[in-house]
Amino acid sequence: MKKIKKLISSALCIFMTALCVVPAVSAAEYADGWHKDSNSNYFYTVDNSKLTGWYIIDGNSYYFNSSGVMHTGWLNVGNDYYYMGSDGIMVTNTTMKIGGKSYTFGSDGKVYTSQSTASTKQTKQKSSSSSKSKSSNSYVLNTNTKKFHYPTCGSVSDMKEKNKAYYTGDRQDVIDSGYVPCKKCNP
């Protein structure tokens, strides 16, 4: 019995020693710069670590999620909305059509106005005849249900992207355009 215990003890010591000698398998090491993973997601590494959050690379603004993947498409940060092109670069200083709707982006990349193509003329007419004392708020419009929401409303994440329109302006103008306030967030 003593011989078996000694044999097991010796085998265990040899095994433990081997674990210390064999190098541990580490995560892949990357040179600094752009990389593409097996799912065609792009990421950027510095000192073998993936970037997360906002970064300016070669003069362009990018956003990387908590896993380090470069974001494309619409991005909601707090109460602000941004649009990242298919190349991941934040859209700035322009008006562009996305999904049949026009969006205006400021120098900071935030979307400031959005209108469906059909209602642009009507909304501009109402805006020009409005008094200057109107308040300006950001809303997400559901073009399917004709309800409008605060960007932070839980219902916004349930909407299909094709039904979303982003609007910054006066609440009454949204109502006058045929939208009703969400009963959940009561904008």
PDB file of C-alpha atoms in Angstrom:
ATOM      1  CA  MET A   1       0.000   0.000   0.000  1.00  0.00           C
ATOM      2  CA  LYS A   2       2.880   2.365   0.840  1.00  0.00           C
ATOM      3  CA  LYS A   3       4.410   1.675  -2.567  1.00  0.00           C
ATOM      4  CA  ILE A   4       1.145   2.580  -4.361  1.00  0.00           C
ATOM      5  CA  LYS A   5       0.809   5.840  -2.404  1.00  0.00           C
ATOM      6  CA  LYS A   6       4.450   6.675  -3.144  1.00  0.00           C
ATOM      7  CA  LEU A   7       3.943   5.842  -6.814  1.00  0.00           C
ATOM      8  CA  ILE A   8       0.807   8.030  -7.039  1.00  0.00           C
ATOM      9  CA  SER A   9       2.585  10.823  -5.178  1.00  0.00           C
ATOM     10  CA  SER A  10       5.562  10.630  -7.551  1.00  0.00           C
ATOM     11  CA  ALA A  11       3.317  10.581 -10.617  1.00  0.00           C
ATOM     12  CA  LEU A  12       1.411  13.605  -9.301  1.00  0.00           C
ATOM     13  CA  CYS A  13       4.683  15.508  -8.723  1.00  0.00           C
ATOM     14  CA  ILE A  14       5.888  14.713 -12.242  1.00  0.00           C
ATOM     15  CA  PHE A  15       2.535  15.810 -13.695  1.00  0.00           C
ATOM     16  CA  MET A  16       2.537  19.095 -11.730  1.00  0.00           C
ATOM     17  CA  THR A  17       6.122  19.799 -12.790  1.00  0.00           C
ATOM     18  CA  ALA A  18       5.204  19.186 -16.426  1.00  0.00           C
ATOM     19  CA  LEU A  19       2.373  21.734 -16.155  1.00  0.00           C
ATOM     20  CA  CYS A  20       4.831  24.364 -14.976  1.00  0.00           C
ATOM     21  CA  VAL A  21       7.305  23.621 -17.780  1.00  0.00           C
ATOM     22  CA  VAL A  22       4.801  23.486 -20.684  1.00  0.00           C
ATOM     23  CA  PRO A  23       4.098  27.025 -21.903  1.00  0.00           C
ATOM     24  CA  ALA A  24       0.508  28.161 -21.485  1.00  0.00           C
ATOM     25  CA  VAL A  25      -1.502  28.637 -24.665  1.00  0.00           C
ATOM     26  CA  SER A  26      -2.388  32.308 -24.859  1.00  0.00           C
ATOM     27  CA  ALA A  27      -4.874  34.250 -26.912  1.00  0.00           C
ATOM     28  CA  ALA A  28      -3.771  35.193 -30.398  1.00  0.00           C
ATOM     29  CA  GLU A  29      -1.256  37.982 -30.537  1.00  0.00           C
ATOM     30  CA  TYR A  30      -1.827  40.786 -32.994  1.00  0.00           C
ATOM     31  CA  ALA A  31       0.364  43.526 -34.322  1.00  0.00           C
ATOM     32  CA  ASP A  32      -0.972  47.029 -33.732  1.00  0.00           C
ATOM     33  CA  GLY A  33      -3.563  47.959 -36.345  1.00  0.00           C
ATOM     34  CA  TRP A  34      -6.644  46.686 -38.160  1.00  0.00           C
ATOM     35  CA  HIS A  35      -7.680  43.023 -38.115  1.00  0.00           C
ATOM     36  CA  LYS A  36     -10.647  40.983 -39.361  1.00  0.00           C
ATOM     37  CA  ASP A  37     -11.957  37.980 -37.410  1.00  0.00           C
ATOM     38  CA  SER A  38     -13.549  34.793 -38.755  1.00  0.00           C
ATOM     39  CA  ASN A  39     -17.025  36.420 -38.630  1.00  0.00           C
ATOM     40  CA  SER A  40     -15.853  39.302 -40.861  1.00  0.00           C
ATOM     41  CA  ASN A  41     -15.892  41.715 -37.914  1.00  0.00           C
ATOM     42  CA  TYR A  42     -13.194  44.355 -37.892  1.00  0.00           C
ATOM     43  CA  PHE A  43     -11.255  45.362 -34.800  1.00  0.00           C
ATOM     44  CA  TYR A  44      -8.190  47.428 -33.992  1.00  0.00           C
ATOM     45  CA  THR A  45      -5.466  46.483 -31.570  1.00  0.00           C
ATOM     46  CA  VAL A  46      -2.867  48.463 -29.659  1.00  0.00           C
ATOM     47  CA  ASP A  47      -0.332  46.608 -27.515  1.00  0.00           C
ATOM     48  CA  ASN A  48      -2.185  43.362 -28.315  1.00  0.00           C
ATOM     49  CA  SER A  49      -5.452  44.686 -26.819  1.00  0.00           C
ATOM     50  CA  LYS A  50      -8.654  45.414 -28.726  1.00  0.00           C
ATOM     51  CA  LEU A  51      -9.873  48.989 -28.503  1.00  0.00           C
ATOM     52  CA  THR A  52     -13.318  49.680 -27.001  1.00  0.00           C
ATOM     53  CA  GLY A  53     -15.335  52.900 -27.070  1.00  0.00           C
ATOM     54  CA  TRP A  54     -14.630  55.963 -29.233  1.00  0.00           C
ATOM     55  CA  TYR A  55     -11.272  56.346 -31.017  1.00  0.00           C
ATOM     56  CA  ILE A  56      -9.850  58.588 -33.711  1.00  0.00           C
ATOM     57  CA  ILE A  57      -7.674  56.579 -36.110  1.00  0.00           C
ATOM     58  CA  ASP A  58      -5.981  58.304 -39.040  1.00  0.00           C
ATOM     59  CA  GLY A  59      -8.224  61.347 -38.510  1.00  0.00           C
ATOM     60  CA  ASN A  60     -11.512  59.356 -38.578  1.00  0.00           C
ATOM     61  CA  SER A  61     -13.824  58.623 -35.623  1.00  0.00           C
ATOM     62  CA  TYR A  62     -14.741  54.995 -34.923  1.00  0.00           C
ATOM     63  CA  TYR A  63     -16.734  53.256 -32.209  1.00  0.00           C
ATOM     64  CA  PHE A  64     -15.792  49.789 -30.910  1.00  0.00           C
ATOM     65  CA  ASN A  65     -18.235  47.804 -28.760  1.00  0.00           C
ATOM     66  CA  SER A  66     -17.329  46.137 -25.447  1.00  0.00           C
ATOM     67  CA  SER A  67     -15.962  43.126 -27.378  1.00  0.00           C
ATOM     68  CA  GLY A  68     -13.764  45.407 -29.481  1.00  0.00           C
ATOM     69  CA  VAL A  69     -15.770  44.987 -32.700  1.00  0.00           C
ATOM     70  CA  MET A  70     -16.002  48.077 -34.942  1.00  0.00           C
ATOM     71  CA  HIS A  71     -19.578  49.382 -35.086  1.00  0.00           C
ATOM     72  CA  THR A  72     -21.383  50.093 -38.370  1.00  0.00           C
ATOM     73  CA  GLY A  73     -24.869  51.512 -38.905  1.00  0.00           C
ATOM     74  CA  TRP A  74     -26.914  53.414 -36.316  1.00  0.00           C
ATOM     75  CA  LEU A  75     -25.351  53.950 -32.902  1.00  0.00           C
ATOM     76  CA  ASN A  76     -27.249  55.230 -29.840  1.00  0.00           C
ATOM     77  CA  VAL A  77     -25.091  56.690 -27.058  1.00  0.00           C
ATOM     78  CA  GLY A  78     -27.163  58.209 -24.252  1.00  0.00           C
ATOM     79  CA  ASN A  79     -29.662  60.530 -25.917  1.00  0.00           C
ATOM     80  CA  ASP A  80     -27.581  60.977 -29.045  1.00  0.00           C
ATOM     81  CA  TYR A  81     -27.636  59.077 -32.337  1.00  0.00           C
ATOM     82  CA  TYR A  82     -24.743  58.659 -34.746  1.00  0.00           C
ATOM     83  CA  TYR A  83     -24.365  56.836 -38.029  1.00  0.00           C
ATOM     84  CA  MET A  84     -21.242  54.826 -38.720  1.00  0.00           C
ATOM     85  CA  GLY A  85     -20.686  54.026 -42.404  1.00  0.00           C
ATOM     86  CA  SER A  86     -20.039  50.509 -43.684  1.00  0.00           C
ATOM     87  CA  ASP A  87     -16.334  51.355 -43.296  1.00  0.00           C
ATOM     88  CA  GLY A  88     -16.981  52.194 -39.609  1.00  0.00           C
ATOM     89  CA  ILE A  89     -16.231  55.901 -40.038  1.00  0.00           C
ATOM     90  CA  MET A  90     -18.638  58.250 -38.229  1.00  0.00           C
ATOM     91  CA  VAL A  91     -20.683  60.362 -40.683  1.00  0.00           C
ATOM     92  CA  THR A  92     -20.220  64.121 -40.099  1.00  0.00           C
ATOM     93  CA  ASN A  93     -21.128  67.471 -41.648  1.00  0.00           C
ATOM     94  CA  THR A  94     -23.580  66.185 -44.222  1.00  0.00           C
ATOM     95  CA  THR A  95     -27.179  65.366 -45.025  1.00  0.00           C
ATOM     96  CA  MET A  96     -27.736  61.900 -46.410  1.00  0.00           C
ATOM     97  CA  LYS A  97     -30.581  59.508 -47.156  1.00  0.00           C
ATOM     98  CA  ILE A  98     -30.669  56.291 -45.169  1.00  0.00           C
ATOM     99  CA  GLY A  99     -33.580  53.928 -45.719  1.00  0.00           C
ATOM    100  CA  GLY A 100     -35.512  56.552 -47.719  1.00  0.00           C
ATOM    101  CA  LYS A 101     -35.209  59.221 -45.008  1.00  0.00           C
ATOM    102  CA  SER A 102     -32.997  62.300 -44.920  1.00  0.00           C
ATOM    103  CA  TYR A 103     -30.720  62.813 -41.932  1.00  0.00           C
ATOM    104  CA  THR A 104     -28.526  65.799 -41.118  1.00  0.00           C
ATOM    105  CA  PHE A 105     -25.322  65.172 -39.166  1.00  0.00           C
ATOM    106  CA  GLY A 106     -23.319  67.852 -37.373  1.00  0.00           C
ATOM    107  CA  SER A 107     -19.561  68.208 -37.066  1.00  0.00           C
ATOM    108  CA  ASP A 108     -19.763  66.115 -33.882  1.00  0.00           C
ATOM    109  CA  GLY A 109     -21.478  63.306 -35.822  1.00  0.00           C
ATOM    110  CA  LYS A 110     -24.795  63.615 -33.970  1.00  0.00           C
ATOM    111  CA  VAL A 111     -27.951  63.349 -36.045  1.00  0.00           C
ATOM    112  CA  TYR A 112     -29.805  66.643 -35.737  1.00  0.00           C
ATOM    113  CA  THR A 113     -32.759  66.251 -38.065  1.00  0.00           C
ATOM    114  CA  SER A 114     -34.498  63.456 -39.840  1.00  0.00           C
ATOM    115  CA  GLN A 115     -37.589  63.365 -41.954  1.00  0.00           C
ATOM    116  CA  SER A 116     -39.136  60.866 -44.242  1.00  0.00           C
ATOM    117  CA  THR A 117     -38.820  62.005 -47.836  1.00  0.00           C
ATOM    118  CA  ALA A 118     -42.598  62.338 -48.234  1.00  0.00           C
ATOM    119  CA  SER A 119     -43.066  64.625 -45.220  1.00  0.00           C
ATOM    120  CA  THR A 120     -39.987  66.844 -45.639  1.00  0.00           C
ATOM    121  CA  LYS A 121     -41.838  69.665 -47.427  1.00  0.00           C
ATOM    122  CA  GLN A 122     -44.746  69.600 -44.958  1.00  0.00           C
ATOM    123  CA  THR A 123     -42.449  69.663 -41.910  1.00  0.00           C
ATOM    124  CA  LYS A 124     -40.299  72.493 -43.326  1.00  0.00           C
ATOM    125  CA  GLN A 125     -43.427  74.581 -43.981  1.00  0.00           C
ATOM    126  CA  LYS A 126     -44.615  74.074 -40.421  1.00  0.00           C
ATOM    127  CA  SER A 127     -41.175  74.872 -39.030  1.00  0.00           C
ATOM    128  CA  SER A 128     -40.886  78.137 -40.936  1.00  0.00           C
ATOM    129  CA  SER A 129     -44.280  79.361 -39.720  1.00  0.00           C
ATOM    130  CA  SER A 130     -43.608  78.383 -36.099  1.00  0.00           C
ATOM    131  CA  SER A 131     -42.678  80.804 -33.373  1.00  0.00           C
ATOM    132  CA  LYS A 132     -39.053  80.911 -32.290  1.00  0.00           C
ATOM    133  CA  SER A 133     -39.908  80.040 -28.666  1.00  0.00           C
ATOM    134  CA  LYS A 134     -40.442  76.332 -29.424  1.00  0.00           C
ATOM    135  CA  SER A 135     -38.280  73.852 -27.580  1.00  0.00           C
ATOM    136  CA  SER A 136     -36.168  71.301 -29.416  1.00  0.00           C
ATOM    137  CA  ASN A 137     -36.055  67.652 -28.316  1.00  0.00           C
ATOM    138  CA  SER A 138     -34.857  64.421 -29.876  1.00  0.00           C
ATOM    139  CA  TYR A 139     -37.424  61.759 -30.709  1.00  0.00           C
ATOM    140  CA  VAL A 140     -37.532  58.387 -32.398  1.00  0.00           C
ATOM    141  CA  LEU A 141     -40.535  58.032 -34.695  1.00  0.00           C
ATOM    142  CA  ASN A 142     -42.072  54.668 -35.488  1.00  0.00           C
ATOM    143  CA  THR A 143     -43.163  55.115 -39.098  1.00  0.00           C
ATOM    144  CA  ASN A 144     -45.237  51.928 -38.888  1.00  0.00           C
ATOM    145  CA  THR A 145     -47.319  52.638 -35.759  1.00  0.00           C
ATOM    146  CA  LYS A 146     -47.113  56.454 -36.050  1.00  0.00           C
ATOM    147  CA  LYS A 147     -46.004  56.715 -32.406  1.00  0.00           C
ATOM    148  CA  PHE A 148     -43.058  58.785 -31.223  1.00  0.00           C
ATOM    149  CA  HIS A 149     -40.727  58.059 -28.335  1.00  0.00           C
ATOM    150  CA  TYR A 150     -37.816  59.462 -26.397  1.00  0.00           C
ATOM    151  CA  PRO A 151     -34.607  57.806 -27.636  1.00  0.00           C
ATOM    152  CA  THR A 152     -34.200  56.181 -24.203  1.00  0.00           C
ATOM    153  CA  CYS A 153     -37.643  54.509 -24.261  1.00  0.00           C
ATOM    154  CA  GLY A 154     -37.554  50.716 -24.018  1.00  0.00           C
ATOM    155  CA  SER A 155     -39.940  50.469 -26.961  1.00  0.00           C
ATOM    156  CA  VAL A 156     -37.288  51.880 -29.324  1.00  0.00           C
ATOM    157  CA  SER A 157     -35.153  48.747 -29.050  1.00  0.00           C
ATOM    158  CA  ASP A 158     -38.213  46.646 -29.974  1.00  0.00           C
ATOM    159  CA  MET A 159     -38.746  48.561 -33.244  1.00  0.00           C
ATOM    160  CA  LYS A 160     -37.529  47.247 -36.558  1.00  0.00           C
ATOM    161  CA  GLU A 161     -34.724  49.439 -37.876  1.00  0.00           C
ATOM    162  CA  LYS A 162     -36.624  50.063 -41.127  1.00  0.00           C
ATOM    163  CA  ASN A 163     -39.499  51.621 -39.118  1.00  0.00           C
ATOM    164  CA  LYS A 164     -37.298  54.075 -37.194  1.00  0.00           C
ATOM    165  CA  ALA A 165     -36.943  57.742 -38.056  1.00  0.00           C
ATOM    166  CA  TYR A 166     -34.977  60.193 -35.940  1.00  0.00           C
ATOM    167  CA  TYR A 167     -36.267  63.697 -35.390  1.00  0.00           C
ATOM    168  CA  THR A 168     -35.006  66.677 -33.431  1.00  0.00           C
ATOM    169  CA  GLY A 169     -37.465  69.506 -33.054  1.00  0.00           C
ATOM    170  CA  ASP A 170     -40.664  70.592 -31.390  1.00  0.00           C
ATOM    171  CA  ARG A 171     -43.069  68.028 -29.903  1.00  0.00           C
ATOM    172  CA  GLN A 172     -46.101  69.747 -31.398  1.00  0.00           C
ATOM    173  CA  ASP A 173     -44.604  69.526 -34.887  1.00  0.00           C
ATOM    174  CA  VAL A 174     -44.362  65.749 -34.466  1.00  0.00           C
ATOM    175  CA  ILE A 175     -47.997  65.561 -33.343  1.00  0.00           C
ATOM    176  CA  ASP A 176     -49.063  67.848 -36.208  1.00  0.00           C
ATOM    177  CA  SER A 177     -47.351  65.411 -38.588  1.00  0.00           C
ATOM    178  CA  GLY A 178     -49.748  62.660 -37.473  1.00  0.00           C
ATOM    179  CA  TYR A 179     -47.739  60.953 -34.721  1.00  0.00           C
ATOM    180  CA  VAL A 180     -49.046  60.190 -31.226  1.00  0.00           C
ATOM    181  CA  PRO A 181     -46.892  60.106 -28.085  1.00  0.00           C
ATOM    182  CA  CYS A 182     -45.896  56.738 -26.651  1.00  0.00           C
ATOM    183  CA  LYS A 183     -47.866  55.928 -23.511  1.00  0.00           C
ATOM    184  CA  LYS A 184     -44.813  54.290 -21.948  1.00  0.00           C
ATOM    185  CA  CYS A 185     -42.310  57.188 -22.042  1.00  0.00           C
ATOM    186  CA  ASN A 186     -44.871  59.990 -22.591  1.00  0.00           C
ATOM    187  CA  PRO A 187     -42.681  62.345 -24.639  1.00  0.00           C
TER     188      PRO A 187
END
